[in-house]
mmCIF file of C-alpha atoms in Angstrom:
data_model
loop_
_atom_site.group_PDB
_atom_site.id
_atom_site.type_symbol
_atom_site.label_atom_id
_atom_site.label_comp_id
_atom_site.label_asym_id
_atom_site.label_seq_id
_atom_site.Cartn_x
_atom_site.Cartn_y
_atom_site.Cartn_z
ATOM 1 C CA MET A 1 0.028 0.011 -0.013
ATOM 2 C CA GLU A 2 3.073 2.203 0.779
ATOM 3 C CA LEU A 3 4.174 1.692 -2.627
ATOM 4 C CA GLU A 4 1.089 2.780 -4.222
ATOM 5 C CA ALA A 5 0.943 5.822 -1.978
ATOM 6 C CA LEU A 6 4.528 6.949 -3.017
ATOM 7 C CA ARG A 7 3.612 6.324 -6.759
ATOM 8 C CA SER A 8 0.600 8.551 -6.652
ATOM 9 C CA ILE A 9 2.228 11.270 -4.348
ATOM 10 C CA TYR A 10 5.375 11.679 -6.424
ATOM 11 C CA GLU A 11 3.824 10.960 -9.863
ATOM 12 C CA GLY A 12 5.479 13.784 -12.246
ATOM 13 C CA ASP A 13 7.974 14.952 -9.684
ATOM 14 C CA GLU A 14 11.430 14.951 -11.212
ATOM 15 C CA SER A 15 13.086 14.395 -8.104
ATOM 16 C CA PHE A 16 11.660 11.057 -7.229
ATOM 17 C CA ARG A 17 12.912 7.981 -8.877
ATOM 18 C CA GLU A 18 11.765 4.286 -8.150
ATOM 19 C CA LEU A 19 14.879 2.057 -8.629
ATOM 20 C CA SER A 20 12.735 -0.959 -7.746
ATOM 21 C CA PRO A 21 9.631 -1.944 -5.888
ATOM 22 C CA VAL A 22 11.607 -1.692 -2.760
ATOM 23 C CA SER A 23 14.103 0.865 -3.413
ATOM 24 C CA PHE A 24 13.627 4.534 -3.899
ATOM 25 C CA GLN A 25 15.716 7.764 -4.524
ATOM 26 C CA TYR A 26 14.830 11.316 -3.990
ATOM 27 C CA ARG A 27 16.861 14.347 -4.679
ATOM 28 C CA ILE A 28 16.657 17.207 -2.093
ATOM 29 C CA GLY A 29 16.898 20.669 -3.766
ATOM 30 C CA GLU A 30 17.129 21.779 -7.325
ATOM 31 C CA SER A 31 19.467 20.064 -9.681
ATOM 32 C CA GLY A 32 21.698 23.272 -10.129
ATOM 33 C CA ASP A 33 21.676 24.007 -6.378
ATOM 34 C CA PRO A 34 25.165 23.319 -4.847
ATOM 35 C CA LYS A 35 23.490 22.056 -1.565
ATOM 36 C CA ALA A 36 21.380 19.542 -3.130
ATOM 37 C CA PHE A 37 21.684 16.050 -2.216
ATOM 38 C CA LEU A 38 20.304 12.676 -3.028
ATOM 39 C CA ILE A 39 18.867 10.128 -0.572
ATOM 40 C CA GLU A 40 18.468 6.429 -1.314
ATOM 41 C CA ILE A 41 15.972 4.391 0.678
ATOM 42 C CA SER A 42 15.680 0.508 0.403
ATOM 43 C CA TRP A 43 13.064 -1.460 2.341
ATOM 44 C CA THR A 44 14.178 -4.630 4.086
ATOM 45 C CA GLU A 45 12.263 -7.797 4.152
ATOM 46 C CA THR A 46 10.500 -6.963 7.584
ATOM 47 C CA TYR A 47 10.165 -3.114 6.886
ATOM 48 C CA PRO A 48 8.386 -1.207 8.498
ATOM 49 C CA GLN A 49 9.052 -3.131 11.664
ATOM 50 C CA THR A 50 12.690 -2.995 10.998
ATOM 51 C CA PRO A 51 14.377 0.316 9.799
ATOM 52 C CA PRO A 52 14.971 0.731 5.962
ATOM 53 C CA ILE A 53 18.334 1.101 4.685
ATOM 54 C CA ILE A 54 19.365 4.772 4.008
ATOM 55 C CA SER A 55 22.235 5.377 1.860
ATOM 56 C CA MET A 56 23.957 8.684 0.341
ATOM 57 C CA ASN A 57 26.502 6.721 -1.923
ATOM 58 C CA ALA A 58 25.154 8.032 -5.167
ATOM 59 C CA PHE A 59 27.479 9.774 -7.481
ATOM 60 C CA PHE A 60 25.290 12.746 -7.227
ATOM 61 C CA ASN A 61 26.604 13.182 -3.866
ATOM 62 C CA ASN A 62 30.418 13.051 -4.617
ATOM 63 C CA THR A 63 30.986 16.888 -3.600
ATOM 64 C CA ILE A 64 29.321 16.402 -0.068
ATOM 65 C CA SER A 65 32.078 15.697 2.518
ATOM 66 C CA SER A 66 31.652 12.277 4.560
ATOM 67 C CA ALA A 67 31.218 14.135 7.718
ATOM 68 C CA VAL A 68 28.046 16.155 6.411
ATOM 69 C CA LYS A 69 26.870 12.921 4.843
ATOM 70 C CA GLN A 70 27.231 11.011 8.210
ATOM 71 C CA SER A 71 25.572 13.879 10.095
ATOM 72 C CA ILE A 72 22.407 13.739 7.615
ATOM 73 C CA LEU A 73 22.334 10.091 7.878
ATOM 74 C CA ALA A 74 22.369 10.281 11.663
ATOM 75 C CA LYS A 75 19.475 12.699 11.844
ATOM 76 C CA LEU A 76 17.479 10.685 9.404
ATOM 77 C CA GLN A 77 18.162 7.469 11.655
ATOM 78 C CA GLU A 78 16.603 9.663 14.600
ATOM 79 C CA ALA A 79 13.644 10.059 12.384
ATOM 80 C CA VAL A 80 13.414 6.573 11.662
ATOM 81 C CA GLU A 81 13.618 5.502 15.307
ATOM 82 C CA VAL A 82 10.531 7.681 16.086
ATOM 83 C CA ASN A 83 8.499 6.150 13.025
ATOM 84 C CA LEU A 84 9.331 2.581 13.521
ATOM 85 C CA GLY A 85 6.442 0.330 12.961
ATOM 86 C CA THR A 86 4.797 2.710 10.479
ATOM 87 C CA ALA A 87 5.343 3.592 6.815
ATOM 88 C CA MET A 88 7.945 6.059 6.846
ATOM 89 C CA THR A 89 9.481 6.416 3.280
ATOM 90 C CA TYR A 90 7.328 9.568 2.547
ATOM 91 C CA THR A 91 7.880 10.966 6.074
ATOM 92 C CA LEU A 92 11.718 10.704 5.658
ATOM 93 C CA PHE A 93 11.865 12.440 2.351
ATOM 94 C CA GLU A 94 9.595 15.301 3.607
ATOM 95 C CA TYR A 95 11.782 15.566 6.778
ATOM 96 C CA ALA A 96 14.955 15.852 4.601
ATOM 97 C CA LYS A 97 13.124 18.497 2.432
ATOM 98 C CA ASP A 98 11.923 20.426 5.523
ATOM 99 C CA ASN A 99 15.489 20.464 7.105
ATOM 100 C CA LYS A 100 17.807 20.798 4.033
ATOM 101 C CA GLU A 101 19.249 23.911 5.233
ATOM 102 C CA GLN A 102 19.983 22.621 8.587
ATOM 103 C CA PHE A 103 21.524 19.475 6.931
ATOM 104 C CA MET A 104 23.581 21.297 4.680
ATOM 105 C CA GLU A 105 24.804 24.294 7.018
ATOM 106 C CA ASN A 106 28.429 22.754 7.233
ATOM 107 C CA HIS A 107 28.595 21.904 3.516
ATOM 108 C CA HIS A 108 31.578 23.219 1.836
ATOM 109 C CA PRO A 109 31.634 21.789 -1.811
ATOM 110 C CA VAL A 110 34.495 19.466 -2.107
ATOM 111 C CA ASN A 111 36.398 19.800 -5.340
ATOM 112 C CA SER A 112 35.125 16.971 -7.308
ATOM 113 C CA THR A 113 37.919 16.760 -9.816
ATOM 114 C CA THR A 114 40.299 16.123 -6.790
ATOM 115 C CA SER A 115 37.982 13.364 -5.133
ATOM 116 C CA ILE A 116 37.560 11.639 -8.632
ATOM 117 C CA SER A 117 41.076 11.582 -9.285
ATOM 118 C CA ASN A 118 42.034 10.128 -5.734
ATOM 119 C CA ILE A 119 39.262 7.620 -6.332
ATOM 120 C CA ILE A 120 40.725 6.605 -9.693
ATOM 121 C CA SER A 121 44.479 6.533 -8.289
ATOM 122 C CA VAL A 122 43.483 4.485 -5.428
ATOM 123 C CA GLU A 123 41.226 1.978 -7.482
ATOM 124 C CA THR A 124 43.859 1.662 -10.437
ATOM 125 C CA PRO A 125 46.381 -0.662 -8.780
ATOM 126 C CA SER A 126 43.782 -3.061 -7.675
ATOM 127 C CA ILE A 127 42.034 -3.156 -10.975
ATOM 128 C CA ALA A 128 45.283 -3.293 -13.211
ATOM 129 C CA PRO A 129 46.578 -6.769 -11.904
ATOM 130 C CA SER A 130 42.964 -8.552 -12.419
ATOM 131 C CA SER A 131 42.528 -7.258 -15.563
ATOM 132 C CA LYS A 132 45.821 -8.656 -16.974
ATOM 133 C CA LYS A 133 44.665 -12.073 -15.476
ATOM 134 C CA LYS A 134 41.540 -12.096 -17.655
ATOM 135 C CA ASP A 135 41.620 -13.920 -21.063
ATOM 136 C CA LYS A 136 40.302 -11.735 -23.734
ATOM 137 C CA LYS A 137 36.992 -13.019 -25.192
ATOM 138 C CA GLU A 138 37.056 -14.422 -28.775
ATOM 139 C CA GLN A 139 35.941 -11.848 -31.186
ATOM 140 C CA LEU A 140 33.304 -13.255 -33.828
ATOM 141 C CA SER A 141 32.614 -11.685 -37.070
ATOM 142 C CA LYS A 142 28.901 -11.006 -38.045
ATOM 143 C CA ALA A 143 28.817 -13.944 -40.371
ATOM 144 C CA GLN A 144 30.284 -16.321 -37.449
ATOM 145 C CA LYS A 145 27.618 -15.050 -35.062
ATOM 146 C CA ARG A 146 24.798 -15.513 -37.565
ATOM 147 C CA LYS A 147 25.887 -19.175 -38.289
ATOM 148 C CA LEU A 148 26.348 -19.776 -34.579
ATOM 149 C CA ALA A 149 22.610 -18.305 -34.073
ATOM 150 C CA ASP A 150 21.230 -20.431 -36.713
ATOM 151 C CA LYS A 151 22.601 -23.697 -35.132
ATOM 152 C CA THR A 152 21.465 -22.883 -31.746
ATOM 153 C CA ASP A 153 18.039 -22.209 -29.856
ATOM 154 C CA HIS A 154 17.124 -19.023 -28.007
ATOM 155 C CA LYS A 155 19.101 -20.039 -24.769
ATOM 156 C CA GLY A 156 22.344 -20.600 -27.026
ATOM 157 C CA GLU A 157 22.209 -24.407 -26.699
ATOM 158 C CA LEU A 158 22.617 -26.915 -29.598
ATOM 159 C CA PRO A 159 19.353 -28.855 -30.425
ATOM 160 C CA ARG A 160 18.942 -32.321 -29.276
ATOM 161 C CA GLY A 161 20.697 -34.588 -31.643
ATOM 162 C CA TRP A 162 22.662 -32.172 -33.555
ATOM 163 C CA ASN A 163 25.586 -34.570 -33.790
ATOM 164 C CA TRP A 164 23.682 -37.746 -34.198
ATOM 165 C CA VAL A 165 24.596 -39.777 -37.365
ATOM 166 C CA ASP A 166 21.611 -40.574 -39.729
ATOM 167 C CA VAL A 167 21.038 -44.113 -39.952
ATOM 168 C CA VAL A 168 19.900 -45.382 -43.374
ATOM 169 C CA LYS A 169 18.510 -48.997 -43.817
ATOM 170 C CA MET A 170 19.394 -50.453 -47.175
ATOM 171 C CA ALA A 171 17.157 -52.733 -48.599
ATOM 172 C CA ALA A 172 18.673 -55.130 -50.886
#
């Protein structure tokens, strides 16, 4: 029921995005606003008796320092504790919208190019050795792919008996 309510409430709202029937994103603030941030809420199996998973790990939030993110998440967790046992996704999104200025008061935009280059330089060593270990996938031409597709069914498996030899009875 909460899913239907969220769909009807946020219908046409560009800030709201349903990632799956149990996972939602909401952008707090306008898209050009430097103090805008994105909240992702995912329901657990036993939601609303147990708290939903709240995340701010979206790429949109790269310019926000981790301290500010932790502060926002802590304040949202307090709201979760108050609303435990009731449908709270809408309440959390509205709470974040109402308190946006308070949440972002200590926000100083982080230079995104610096943070991205740091992420790349940190991840590059771990990616490089593993990519060398992987064998390159054999590249097939269009004709080869077409021929292979003609031989196989929709699952990519050869039909039963493709390699059987026809037995022909010879009558004398």
